[in-house]
PDB file of C-alpha atoms in Angstrom:
ATOM      1  CA  UNK A   1       0.177  49.611 105.847  1.00 67.00           C
ATOM      2  CA  UNK A   2       0.843  53.239 106.827  1.00 72.00           C
ATOM      3  CA  UNK A   3       0.265  54.322 110.394  1.00 77.00           C
ATOM      4  CA  UNK A   4      -1.375  57.717 110.807  1.00 74.00           C
ATOM      5  CA  UNK A   5      -1.269  59.443 114.158  1.00 76.00           C
ATOM      6  CA  UNK A   6      -4.789  60.361 115.341  1.00 72.00           C
ATOM      7  CA  UNK A   7      -5.331  63.700 117.038  1.00 70.00           C
ATOM      8  CA  UNK A   8      -8.553  63.565 119.095  1.00 68.00           C
ATOM      9  CA  UNK A   9      -8.699  67.371 119.287  1.00 66.00           C
ATOM     10  CA  UNK A  10      -8.760  67.834 115.517  1.00 63.00           C
ATOM     11  CA  UNK A  11     -12.505  67.131 115.368  1.00 60.00           C
ATOM     12  CA  UNK A  12     -13.084  69.311 118.441  1.00 60.00           C
ATOM     13  CA  UNK A  13     -11.457  72.296 116.782  1.00 58.00           C
ATOM     14  CA  UNK A  14     -13.561  71.870 113.655  1.00 68.00           C
ATOM     15  CA  UNK A  15     -16.693  71.738 115.841  1.00 71.00           C
ATOM     16  CA  UNK A  16     -15.552  74.933 117.563  1.00 70.00           C
ATOM     17  CA  UNK A  17     -14.964  76.591 114.185  1.00 72.00           C
ATOM     18  CA  UNK A  18     -18.434  75.500 113.073  1.00 73.00           C
ATOM     19  CA  UNK A  19     -20.010  77.001 116.205  1.00 72.00           C
ATOM     20  CA  UNK A  20     -18.086  80.259 115.707  1.00 70.00           C
ATOM     21  CA  UNK A  21     -19.322  80.429 112.118  1.00 69.00           C
ATOM     22  CA  UNK A  22     -22.893  79.749 113.248  1.00 72.00           C
ATOM     23  CA  UNK A  23     -22.848  82.675 115.665  1.00 68.00           C
ATOM     24  CA  UNK A  24     -21.063  84.994 113.216  1.00 63.00           C
ATOM     25  CA  UNK A  25     -23.714  84.308 110.575  1.00 55.00           C
ATOM     26  CA  UNK A  26     -26.676  85.083 112.814  1.00 56.00           C
ATOM     27  CA  UNK A  27     -28.694  88.166 111.855  1.00 48.00           C
ATOM     28  CA  UNK A  28     -28.585  89.740 115.302  1.00 49.00           C
ATOM     29  CA  UNK A  29     -26.467  88.877 118.297  1.00 47.00           C
ATOM     30  CA  UNK A  30     -26.849  89.962 121.876  1.00 46.00           C
ATOM     31  CA  UNK A  31     -24.012  92.112 123.196  1.00 46.00           C
ATOM     32  CA  UNK A  32     -25.412  92.399 126.712  1.00 44.00           C
ATOM     33  CA  UNK A  33     -28.768  92.082 128.382  1.00 42.00           C
ATOM     34  CA  UNK A  34     -30.021  95.312 126.846  1.00 48.00           C
ATOM     35  CA  UNK A  35     -27.969  96.014 123.709  1.00 64.00           C
ATOM     36  CA  UNK A  36     -28.642  94.507 120.309  1.00 77.00           C
ATOM     37  CA  UNK A  37     -25.778  94.319 117.806  1.00 84.00           C
ATOM     38  CA  UNK A  38     -27.299  94.551 114.308  1.00 88.00           C
ATOM     39  CA  UNK A  39     -25.759  92.752 111.341  1.00 91.00           C
ATOM     40  CA  UNK A  40     -24.048  94.762 108.608  1.00 95.00           C
ATOM     41  CA  UNK A  41     -22.657  94.547 105.085  1.00 96.00           C
ATOM     42  CA  UNK A  42     -19.468  96.411 104.165  1.00 97.00           C
ATOM     43  CA  UNK A  43     -18.418  96.885 100.546  1.00 97.00           C
ATOM     44  CA  UNK A  44     -16.570  99.344  98.348  1.00 95.00           C
ATOM     45  CA  UNK A  45     -16.179 100.699  94.880  1.00 94.00           C
ATOM     46  CA  UNK A  46     -13.304 102.748  93.486  1.00 91.00           C
ATOM     47  CA  UNK A  47     -14.210 105.941  95.358  1.00 94.00           C
ATOM     48  CA  UNK A  48     -16.397 105.007  98.347  1.00 96.00           C
ATOM     49  CA  UNK A  49     -16.798 102.631 101.257  1.00 96.00           C
ATOM     50  CA  UNK A  50     -20.370 101.566 102.059  1.00 98.00           C
ATOM     51  CA  UNK A  51     -21.935 100.087 105.172  1.00 97.00           C
ATOM     52  CA  UNK A  52     -25.517  98.816 105.202  1.00 97.00           C
ATOM     53  CA  UNK A  53     -27.314  98.007 108.446  1.00 95.00           C
ATOM     54  CA  UNK A  54     -30.889  96.654 108.516  1.00 93.00           C
ATOM     55  CA  UNK A  55     -32.898  98.754 110.980  1.00 90.00           C
ATOM     56  CA  UNK A  56     -36.520  97.899 110.229  1.00 85.00           C
ATOM     57  CA  UNK A  57     -38.938  99.967 112.264  1.00 82.00           C
ATOM     58  CA  UNK A  58     -36.295 102.403 113.512  1.00 88.00           C
ATOM     59  CA  UNK A  59     -36.977 106.097 113.035  1.00 87.00           C
ATOM     60  CA  UNK A  60     -33.917 107.625 111.306  1.00 89.00           C
ATOM     61  CA  UNK A  61     -34.088 110.491 113.844  1.00 89.00           C
ATOM     62  CA  UNK A  62     -33.316 107.913 116.567  1.00 88.00           C
ATOM     63  CA  UNK A  63     -30.009 106.849 114.956  1.00 93.00           C
ATOM     64  CA  UNK A  64     -26.675 108.442 115.899  1.00 95.00           C
ATOM     65  CA  UNK A  65     -23.696 107.777 113.599  1.00 96.00           C
ATOM     66  CA  UNK A  66     -20.126 108.848 114.342  1.00 95.00           C
ATOM     67  CA  UNK A  67     -16.647 108.171 112.960  1.00 95.00           C
ATOM     68  CA  UNK A  68     -13.633 108.436 115.251  1.00 93.00           C
ATOM     69  CA  UNK A  69     -10.151 106.953 114.822  1.00 89.00           C
ATOM     70  CA  UNK A  70     -11.204 104.822 111.814  1.00 91.00           C
ATOM     71  CA  UNK A  71     -14.123 103.295 113.743  1.00 94.00           C
ATOM     72  CA  UNK A  72     -17.718 103.918 112.704  1.00 95.00           C
ATOM     73  CA  UNK A  73     -20.339 103.632 115.445  1.00 95.00           C
ATOM     74  CA  UNK A  74     -24.091 103.486 114.849  1.00 95.00           C
ATOM     75  CA  UNK A  75     -26.313 103.752 117.937  1.00 94.00           C
ATOM     76  CA  UNK A  76     -30.023 104.070 118.423  1.00 91.00           C
ATOM     77  CA  UNK A  77     -33.145 102.586 119.874  1.00 88.00           C
ATOM     78  CA  UNK A  78     -35.961 100.441 118.581  1.00 83.00           C
ATOM     79  CA  UNK A  79     -39.327 101.199 120.135  1.00 79.00           C
ATOM     80  CA  UNK A  80     -42.523  99.215 120.266  1.00 76.00           C
ATOM     81  CA  UNK A  81     -45.419 101.148 118.738  1.00 72.00           C
ATOM     82  CA  UNK A  82     -47.971  99.806 121.199  1.00 73.00           C
ATOM     83  CA  UNK A  83     -47.670  97.918 124.438  1.00 73.00           C
ATOM     84  CA  UNK A  84     -48.773  94.277 124.401  1.00 70.00           C
ATOM     85  CA  UNK A  85     -49.399  92.401 127.608  1.00 71.00           C
ATOM     86  CA  UNK A  86     -46.771  89.745 128.249  1.00 69.00           C
ATOM     87  CA  UNK A  87     -49.369  86.999 128.638  1.00 74.00           C
ATOM     88  CA  UNK A  88     -50.907  87.746 125.205  1.00 76.00           C
ATOM     89  CA  UNK A  89     -47.809  86.620 123.249  1.00 76.00           C
ATOM     90  CA  UNK A  90     -47.561  83.423 121.250  1.00 81.00           C
ATOM     91  CA  UNK A  91     -43.943  84.310 120.438  1.00 80.00           C
ATOM     92  CA  UNK A  92     -41.765  87.167 121.635  1.00 75.00           C
ATOM     93  CA  UNK A  93     -38.636  87.125 119.428  1.00 79.00           C
ATOM     94  CA  UNK A  94     -38.367  90.723 118.208  1.00 77.00           C
ATOM     95  CA  UNK A  95     -35.912  92.639 120.345  1.00 78.00           C
ATOM     96  CA  UNK A  96     -36.600  96.219 121.332  1.00 80.00           C
ATOM     97  CA  UNK A  97     -34.333  98.622 123.119  1.00 83.00           C
ATOM     98  CA  UNK A  98     -30.991 100.226 122.484  1.00 88.00           C
ATOM     99  CA  UNK A  99     -28.630  99.002 119.788  1.00 90.00           C
ATOM    100  CA  UNK A 100     -25.020  99.776 119.039  1.00 91.00           C
ATOM    101  CA  UNK A 101     -22.596  98.635 116.365  1.00 92.00           C
ATOM    102  CA  UNK A 102     -18.942  99.710 116.158  1.00 94.00           C
ATOM    103  CA  UNK A 103     -17.062  98.779 112.999  1.00 94.00           C
ATOM    104  CA  UNK A 104     -13.336  99.133 112.327  1.00 94.00           C
ATOM    105  CA  UNK A 105     -13.152 100.638 108.874  1.00 95.00           C
ATOM    106  CA  UNK A 106     -10.977  98.604 106.478  1.00 94.00           C
ATOM    107  CA  UNK A 107      -9.719 101.713 104.635  1.00 93.00           C
ATOM    108  CA  UNK A 108      -9.203 105.364 105.545  1.00 93.00           C
ATOM    109  CA  UNK A 109     -12.199 107.558 104.735  1.00 95.00           C
ATOM    110  CA  UNK A 110     -13.108 111.241 104.687  1.00 94.00           C
ATOM    111  CA  UNK A 111     -15.388 111.146 107.719  1.00 93.00           C
ATOM    112  CA  UNK A 112     -16.481 114.766 107.325  1.00 94.00           C
ATOM    113  CA  UNK A 113     -17.891 113.924 103.871  1.00 96.00           C
ATOM    114  CA  UNK A 114     -19.836 110.809 104.966  1.00 96.00           C
ATOM    115  CA  UNK A 115     -23.588 110.615 104.402  1.00 97.00           C
ATOM    116  CA  UNK A 116     -26.358 108.262 105.527  1.00 96.00           C
ATOM    117  CA  UNK A 117     -29.716 107.383 103.998  1.00 96.00           C
ATOM    118  CA  UNK A 118     -32.537 105.180 105.229  1.00 94.00           C
ATOM    119  CA  UNK A 119     -34.837 103.414 102.776  1.00 94.00           C
ATOM    120  CA  UNK A 120     -37.193 100.482 103.372  1.00 92.00           C
ATOM    121  CA  UNK A 121     -35.620  99.726 106.755  1.00 91.00           C
ATOM    122  CA  UNK A 122     -32.043  99.682 105.437  1.00 94.00           C
ATOM    123  CA  UNK A 123     -29.542 102.257 106.675  1.00 95.00           C
ATOM    124  CA  UNK A 124     -26.858 102.932 104.037  1.00 97.00           C
ATOM    125  CA  UNK A 125     -23.770 104.886 105.042  1.00 97.00           C
ATOM    126  CA  UNK A 126     -21.573 106.215 102.225  1.00 98.00           C
ATOM    127  CA  UNK A 127     -18.030 107.346 103.017  1.00 97.00           C
ATOM    128  CA  UNK A 128     -15.646 108.731 100.383  1.00 96.00           C
ATOM    129  CA  UNK A 129     -12.262 107.047 100.556  1.00 94.00           C
ATOM    130  CA  UNK A 130      -9.266 109.143 101.551  1.00 92.00           C
ATOM    131  CA  UNK A 131      -6.831 109.711  98.694  1.00 86.00           C
ATOM    132  CA  UNK A 132      -4.249 107.364 100.211  1.00 82.00           C
ATOM    133  CA  UNK A 133      -6.848 104.560 100.273  1.00 70.00           C
ATOM    134  CA  UNK A 134      -7.746 104.838  96.591  1.00 74.00           C
ATOM    135  CA  UNK A 135      -5.961 102.491  94.199  1.00 74.00           C
ATOM    136  CA  UNK A 136      -3.252 104.128  92.163  1.00 77.00           C
ATOM    137  CA  UNK A 137      -1.832 102.930  88.895  1.00 82.00           C
ATOM    138  CA  UNK A 138       1.938 102.731  88.801  1.00 83.00           C
ATOM    139  CA  UNK A 139       3.575 102.613  85.410  1.00 86.00           C
ATOM    140  CA  UNK A 140       6.647 100.492  84.948  1.00 87.00           C
ATOM    141  CA  UNK A 141       9.454 102.208  83.069  1.00 85.00           C
ATOM    142  CA  UNK A 142      11.893 100.273  80.981  1.00 85.00           C
ATOM    143  CA  UNK A 143      15.234 100.640  82.655  1.00 78.00           C
ATOM    144  CA  UNK A 144      18.719 100.518  81.286  1.00 68.00           C
ATOM    145  CA  UNK A 145      19.548  97.430  83.322  1.00 62.00           C
ATOM    146  CA  UNK A 146      21.457  99.236  86.069  1.00 59.00           C
TER     147      UNK A 146
END
């Protein structure tokens, strides 16, 4: 019979990893008492990097987007259309107030050529990749063996 050493912390670490994953997968996380950190999707094609941030109910005029040192920051504010008395709520889960999301860009982009569109509550930021970030084909030459 083989003896296997038991590590009691092995299960604890997997529980910690599971909790980290749970919080990473949440749609919105709280950064502080007043700031909301919206979720985002980041993807690319051959020429562009895209970031999509769901901002339902946010007026595009209330969103400020900047790129500095390969970090994109989107800031703004969600506002309630009409005031509801606190005691009239059955549930109060929608968060209003300022939001901010800073994202380290995975590739270099041409920030001065970036554009942003808002459609159906989804903010889509399109950034052309810098030339050095685009994939380049390298041909292999047959050598003489030297």
